[in-house]
Tab-separated table of C-alpha atoms and ligand atoms in Angstrom:
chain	number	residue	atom	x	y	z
A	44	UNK	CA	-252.070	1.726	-126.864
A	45	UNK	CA	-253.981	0.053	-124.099
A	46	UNK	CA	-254.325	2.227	-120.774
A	47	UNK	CA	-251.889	0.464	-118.408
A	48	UNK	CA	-249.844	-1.190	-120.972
A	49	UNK	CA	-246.337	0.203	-120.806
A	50	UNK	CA	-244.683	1.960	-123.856
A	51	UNK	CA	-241.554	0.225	-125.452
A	52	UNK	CA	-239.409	2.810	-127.495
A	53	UNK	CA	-237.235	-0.185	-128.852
A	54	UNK	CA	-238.526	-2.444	-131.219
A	55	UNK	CA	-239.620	-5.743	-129.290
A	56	UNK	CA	-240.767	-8.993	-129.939
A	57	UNK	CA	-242.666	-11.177	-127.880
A	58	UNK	CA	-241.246	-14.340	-128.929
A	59	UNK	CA	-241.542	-18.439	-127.006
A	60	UNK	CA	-237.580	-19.543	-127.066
A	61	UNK	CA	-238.661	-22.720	-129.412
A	62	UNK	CA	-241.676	-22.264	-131.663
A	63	UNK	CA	-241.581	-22.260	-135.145
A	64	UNK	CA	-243.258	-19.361	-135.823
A	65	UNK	CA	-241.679	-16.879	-133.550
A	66	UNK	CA	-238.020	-18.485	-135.405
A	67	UNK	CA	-240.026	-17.284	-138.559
A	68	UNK	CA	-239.788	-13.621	-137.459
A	69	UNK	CA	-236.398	-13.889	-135.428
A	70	UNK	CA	-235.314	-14.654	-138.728
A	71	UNK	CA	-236.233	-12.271	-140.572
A	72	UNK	CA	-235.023	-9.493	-138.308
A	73	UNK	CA	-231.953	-11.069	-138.287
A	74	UNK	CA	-231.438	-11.341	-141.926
A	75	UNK	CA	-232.187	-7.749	-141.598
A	76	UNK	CA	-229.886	-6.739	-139.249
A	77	UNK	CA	-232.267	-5.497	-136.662
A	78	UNK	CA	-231.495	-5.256	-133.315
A	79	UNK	CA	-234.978	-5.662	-131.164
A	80	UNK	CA	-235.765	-6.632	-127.316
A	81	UNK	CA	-236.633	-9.642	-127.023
A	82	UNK	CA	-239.523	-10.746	-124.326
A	83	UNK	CA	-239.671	-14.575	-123.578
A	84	UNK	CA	-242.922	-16.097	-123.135
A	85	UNK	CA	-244.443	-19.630	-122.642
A	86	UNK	CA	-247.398	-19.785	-125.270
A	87	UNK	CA	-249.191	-21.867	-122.553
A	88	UNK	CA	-248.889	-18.950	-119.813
A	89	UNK	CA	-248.613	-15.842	-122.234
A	90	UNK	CA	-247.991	-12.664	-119.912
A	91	UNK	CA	-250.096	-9.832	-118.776
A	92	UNK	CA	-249.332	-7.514	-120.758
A	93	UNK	CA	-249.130	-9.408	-124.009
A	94	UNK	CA	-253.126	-10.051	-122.983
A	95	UNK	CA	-253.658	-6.767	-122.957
A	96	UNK	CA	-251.541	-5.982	-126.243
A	97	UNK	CA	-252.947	-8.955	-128.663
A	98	UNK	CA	-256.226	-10.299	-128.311
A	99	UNK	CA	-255.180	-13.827	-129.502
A	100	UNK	CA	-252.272	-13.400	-127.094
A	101	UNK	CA	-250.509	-15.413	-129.506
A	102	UNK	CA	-246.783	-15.338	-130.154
A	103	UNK	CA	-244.937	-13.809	-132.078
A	104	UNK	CA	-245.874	-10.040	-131.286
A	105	UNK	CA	-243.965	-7.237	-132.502
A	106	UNK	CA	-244.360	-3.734	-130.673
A	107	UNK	CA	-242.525	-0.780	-132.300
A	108	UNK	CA	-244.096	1.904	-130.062
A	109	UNK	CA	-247.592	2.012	-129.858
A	110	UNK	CA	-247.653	0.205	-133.158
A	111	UNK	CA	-248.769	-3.945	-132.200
A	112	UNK	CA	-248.903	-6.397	-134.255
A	113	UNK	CA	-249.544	-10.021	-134.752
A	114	UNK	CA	-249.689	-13.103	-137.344
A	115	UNK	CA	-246.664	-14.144	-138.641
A	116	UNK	CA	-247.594	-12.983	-142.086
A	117	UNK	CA	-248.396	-9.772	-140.453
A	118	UNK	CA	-245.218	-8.887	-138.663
A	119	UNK	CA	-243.014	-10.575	-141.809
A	120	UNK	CA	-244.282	-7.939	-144.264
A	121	UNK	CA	-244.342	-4.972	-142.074
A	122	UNK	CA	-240.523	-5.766	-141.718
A	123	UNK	CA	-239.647	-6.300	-144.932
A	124	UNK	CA	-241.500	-2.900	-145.516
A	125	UNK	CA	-239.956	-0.981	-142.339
A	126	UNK	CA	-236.480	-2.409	-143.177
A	127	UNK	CA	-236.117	-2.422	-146.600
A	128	UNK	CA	-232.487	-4.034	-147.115
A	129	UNK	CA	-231.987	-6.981	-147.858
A	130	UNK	CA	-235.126	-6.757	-149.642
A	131	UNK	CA	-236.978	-10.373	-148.533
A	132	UNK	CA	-240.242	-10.296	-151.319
A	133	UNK	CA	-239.748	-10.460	-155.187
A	134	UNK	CA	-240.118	-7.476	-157.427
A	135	UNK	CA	-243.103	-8.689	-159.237
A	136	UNK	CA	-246.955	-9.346	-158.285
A	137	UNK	CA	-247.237	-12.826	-159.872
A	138	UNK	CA	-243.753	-13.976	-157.813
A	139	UNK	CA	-245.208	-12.174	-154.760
A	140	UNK	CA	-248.610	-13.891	-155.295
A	141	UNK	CA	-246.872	-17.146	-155.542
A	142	UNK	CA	-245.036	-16.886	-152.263
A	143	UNK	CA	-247.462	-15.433	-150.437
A	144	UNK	CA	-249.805	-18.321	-151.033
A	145	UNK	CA	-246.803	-21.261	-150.597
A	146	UNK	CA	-246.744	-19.479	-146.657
A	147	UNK	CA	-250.195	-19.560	-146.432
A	148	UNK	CA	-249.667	-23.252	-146.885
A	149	UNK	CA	-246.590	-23.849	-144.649
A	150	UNK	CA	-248.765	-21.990	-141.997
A	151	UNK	CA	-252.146	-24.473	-142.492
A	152	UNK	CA	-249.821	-27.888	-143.240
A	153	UNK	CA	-246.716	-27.794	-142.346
A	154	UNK	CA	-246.568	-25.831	-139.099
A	155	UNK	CA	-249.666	-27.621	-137.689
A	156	UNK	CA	-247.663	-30.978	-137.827
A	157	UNK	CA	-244.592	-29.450	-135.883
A	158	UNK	CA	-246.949	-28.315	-132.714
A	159	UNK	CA	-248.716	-31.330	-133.037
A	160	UNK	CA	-244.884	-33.593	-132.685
A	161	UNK	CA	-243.928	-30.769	-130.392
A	162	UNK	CA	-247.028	-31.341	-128.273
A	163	UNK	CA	-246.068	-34.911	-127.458
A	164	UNK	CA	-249.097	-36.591	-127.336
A	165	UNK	CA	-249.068	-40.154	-128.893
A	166	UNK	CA	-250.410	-41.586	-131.424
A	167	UNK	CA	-250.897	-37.368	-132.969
A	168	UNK	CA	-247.141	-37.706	-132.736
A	169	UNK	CA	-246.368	-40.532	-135.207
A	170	UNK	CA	-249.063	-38.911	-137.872
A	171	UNK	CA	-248.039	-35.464	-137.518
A	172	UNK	CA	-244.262	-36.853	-137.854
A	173	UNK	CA	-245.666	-38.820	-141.667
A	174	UNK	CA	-247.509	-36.060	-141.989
A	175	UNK	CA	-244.885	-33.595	-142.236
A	176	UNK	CA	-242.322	-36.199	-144.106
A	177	UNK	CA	-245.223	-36.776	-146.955
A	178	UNK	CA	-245.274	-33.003	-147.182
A	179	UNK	CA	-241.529	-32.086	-147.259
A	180	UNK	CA	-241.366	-34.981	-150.002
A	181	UNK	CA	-244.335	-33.501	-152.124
A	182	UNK	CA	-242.324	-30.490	-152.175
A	183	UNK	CA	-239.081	-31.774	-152.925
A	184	UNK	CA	-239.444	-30.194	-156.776
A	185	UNK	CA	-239.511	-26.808	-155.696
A	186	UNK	CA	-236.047	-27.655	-152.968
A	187	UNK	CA	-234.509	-28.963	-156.744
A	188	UNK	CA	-235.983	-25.767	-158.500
A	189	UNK	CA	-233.730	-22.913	-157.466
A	190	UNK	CA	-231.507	-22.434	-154.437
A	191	UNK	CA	-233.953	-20.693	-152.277
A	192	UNK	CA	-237.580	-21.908	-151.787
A	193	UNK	CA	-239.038	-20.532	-155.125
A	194	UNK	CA	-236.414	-17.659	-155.829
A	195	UNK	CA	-233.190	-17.381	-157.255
A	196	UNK	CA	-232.555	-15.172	-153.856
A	197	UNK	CA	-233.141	-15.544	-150.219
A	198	UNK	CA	-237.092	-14.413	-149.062
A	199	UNK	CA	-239.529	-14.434	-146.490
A	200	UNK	CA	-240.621	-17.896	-147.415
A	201	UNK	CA	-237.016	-19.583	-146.564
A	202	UNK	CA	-237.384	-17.570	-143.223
A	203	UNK	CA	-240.619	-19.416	-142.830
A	204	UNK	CA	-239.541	-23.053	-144.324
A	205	UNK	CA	-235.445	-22.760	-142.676
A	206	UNK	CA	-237.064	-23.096	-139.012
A	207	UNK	CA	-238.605	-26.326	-140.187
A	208	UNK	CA	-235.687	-27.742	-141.816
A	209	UNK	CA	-233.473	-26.896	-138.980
A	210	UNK	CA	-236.286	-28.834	-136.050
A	211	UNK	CA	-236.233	-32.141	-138.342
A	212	UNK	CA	-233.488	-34.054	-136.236
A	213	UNK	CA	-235.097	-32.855	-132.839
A	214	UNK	CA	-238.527	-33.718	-134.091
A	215	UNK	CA	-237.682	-37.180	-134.667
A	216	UNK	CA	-238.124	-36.846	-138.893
A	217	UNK	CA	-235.872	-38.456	-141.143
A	218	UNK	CA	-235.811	-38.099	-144.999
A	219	UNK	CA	-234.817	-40.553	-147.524
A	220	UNK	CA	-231.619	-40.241	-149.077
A	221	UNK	CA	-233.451	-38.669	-152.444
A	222	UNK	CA	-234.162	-35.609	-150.353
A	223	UNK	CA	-230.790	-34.747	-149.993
A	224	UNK	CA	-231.653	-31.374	-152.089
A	225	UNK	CA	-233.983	-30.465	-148.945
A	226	UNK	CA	-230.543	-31.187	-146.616
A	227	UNK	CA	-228.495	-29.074	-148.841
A	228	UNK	CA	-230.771	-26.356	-148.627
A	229	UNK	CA	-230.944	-26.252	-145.045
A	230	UNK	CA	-227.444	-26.431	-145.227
A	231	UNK	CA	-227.088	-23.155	-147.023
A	232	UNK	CA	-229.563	-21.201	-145.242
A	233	UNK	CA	-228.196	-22.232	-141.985
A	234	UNK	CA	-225.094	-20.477	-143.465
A	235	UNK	CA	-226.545	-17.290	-144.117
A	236	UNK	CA	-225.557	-14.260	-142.726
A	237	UNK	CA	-227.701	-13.398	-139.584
A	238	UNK	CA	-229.314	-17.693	-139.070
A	239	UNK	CA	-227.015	-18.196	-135.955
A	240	UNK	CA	-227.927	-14.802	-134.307
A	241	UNK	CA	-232.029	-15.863	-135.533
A	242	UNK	CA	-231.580	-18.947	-132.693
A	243	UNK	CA	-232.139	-19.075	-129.452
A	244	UNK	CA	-229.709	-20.818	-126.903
A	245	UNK	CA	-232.342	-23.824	-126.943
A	246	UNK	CA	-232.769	-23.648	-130.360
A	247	UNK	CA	-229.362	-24.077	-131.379
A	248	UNK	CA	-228.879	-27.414	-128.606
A	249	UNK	CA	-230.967	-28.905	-132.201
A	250	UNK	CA	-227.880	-29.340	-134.460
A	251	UNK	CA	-224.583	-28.049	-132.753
A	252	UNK	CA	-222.438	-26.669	-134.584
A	253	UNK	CA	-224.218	-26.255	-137.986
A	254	UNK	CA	-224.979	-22.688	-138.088
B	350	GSH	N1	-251.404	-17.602	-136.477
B	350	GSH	C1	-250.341	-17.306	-135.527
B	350	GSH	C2	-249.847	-18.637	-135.024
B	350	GSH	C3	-248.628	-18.573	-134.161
B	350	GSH	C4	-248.631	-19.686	-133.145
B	350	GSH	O1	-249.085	-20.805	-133.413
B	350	GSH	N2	-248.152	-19.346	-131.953
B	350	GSH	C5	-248.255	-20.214	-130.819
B	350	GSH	C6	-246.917	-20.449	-130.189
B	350	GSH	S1	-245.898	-21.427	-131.238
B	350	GSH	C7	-249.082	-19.507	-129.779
B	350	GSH	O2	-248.920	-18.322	-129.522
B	350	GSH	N3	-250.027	-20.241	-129.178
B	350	GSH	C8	-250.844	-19.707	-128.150
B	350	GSH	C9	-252.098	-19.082	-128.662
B	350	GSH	O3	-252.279	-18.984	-129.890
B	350	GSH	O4	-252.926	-18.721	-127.820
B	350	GSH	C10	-249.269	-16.504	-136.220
B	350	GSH	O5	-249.135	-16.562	-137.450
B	350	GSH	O6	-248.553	-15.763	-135.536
């Protein structure tokens, strides 16, 4: 630990109240069950002591005493290993592989698109917002394929593609009526034990009522 940097005894994450990626890891503690302290920051003003803490002084952090880490990747395994029930990976390597590479993905196309609409700057906004449609659509198969995002049970990937689903009215992206297995699939993760308490009080303003 950092001289100067104070010690937290309670598991906390450093988490902005609506980005994508922080919802990623609220989400998975929440599916887990974990209670954790919660420290609000703006991305665009991150705080002292997160500086100190993270040299990207990105968000989402996790600090479990003088244990810090970052990445969403990162903090999702270590939880998944630190908290092992529900279990949130697959049993076996070539499943694990396979997930692990579809959020590698989500993290370089798909999460890109929803700072970029998020950002608000015109005409990034109206690309990012095809963008993201043309991807959700290419992946429509693997919304058909099983009930959760390539498992027959709930995983770190639907904590990283559920925050997506769940921003689509807010970020001003529609999908045809032949997605409707994408709709149905946010419908029952939003369901899931633990999605409500993943949200903040902004996040939930996006579809009130539905989880
Ligand atoms: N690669 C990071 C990306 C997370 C990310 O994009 N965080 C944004 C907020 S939504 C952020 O902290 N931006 C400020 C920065 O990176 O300096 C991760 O996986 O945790």
């Amino acid at each position: 630990m950092v001289a100067g940097v104070r010690m937290r005894n309670t598991l906390t994450l450093f988490s902005a109240l609506d980005c994508v990626v922080c919802h990623r890891i609220r989400m998975v503690l929440a599916a887990k069950g974990v209670t954790y302290d919660l420290v609000p920051v703006d991305p665009l003003d991150p705080p002292e002591e997160l500086r100190q803490i993270n040299p990207y002084h990105s968000v989402p952090t996790l600090v479990e005493r003088d244990l810090v880490l970052y990445s969403a990747s990162v903090v999702s395994e270590y939880l998944d290993e630190r908290y092992p029930h529900p279990p949130l990976m697959p049993v076996d390597p070539l499943s694990r592989a396979r997930l692990r590479l579809a959020t590698l993905r989500l993290e370089h196309d798909w999460v890109p698109q929803v700072q970029a609409i998020q950002a608000g700057n015109r005409p990034q906004v109206d690309a990012a917002r095809k963008r993201l449609r043309e991807l959700l659509m290419d992946a429509l198969p693997a919304f058909k394929a099983s009930k959760f995002f390539l498992n027959t049970e709930m995983s770190l990937a639907d904590c990283a593609v559920a925050p997506i689903i769940w921003r689509l009215p807010k970020l001003g992206v529609s999908l045809p009526k032949d997605a409707k297995a994408i709709e149905d699939y946010g419908a029952r993760l939003f369901r899931s034990s633990g999605f409500a308490r993943s949200l903040t009080s902004e996040e939930r303003g996006y579809r009130e009522g539905m989880a």
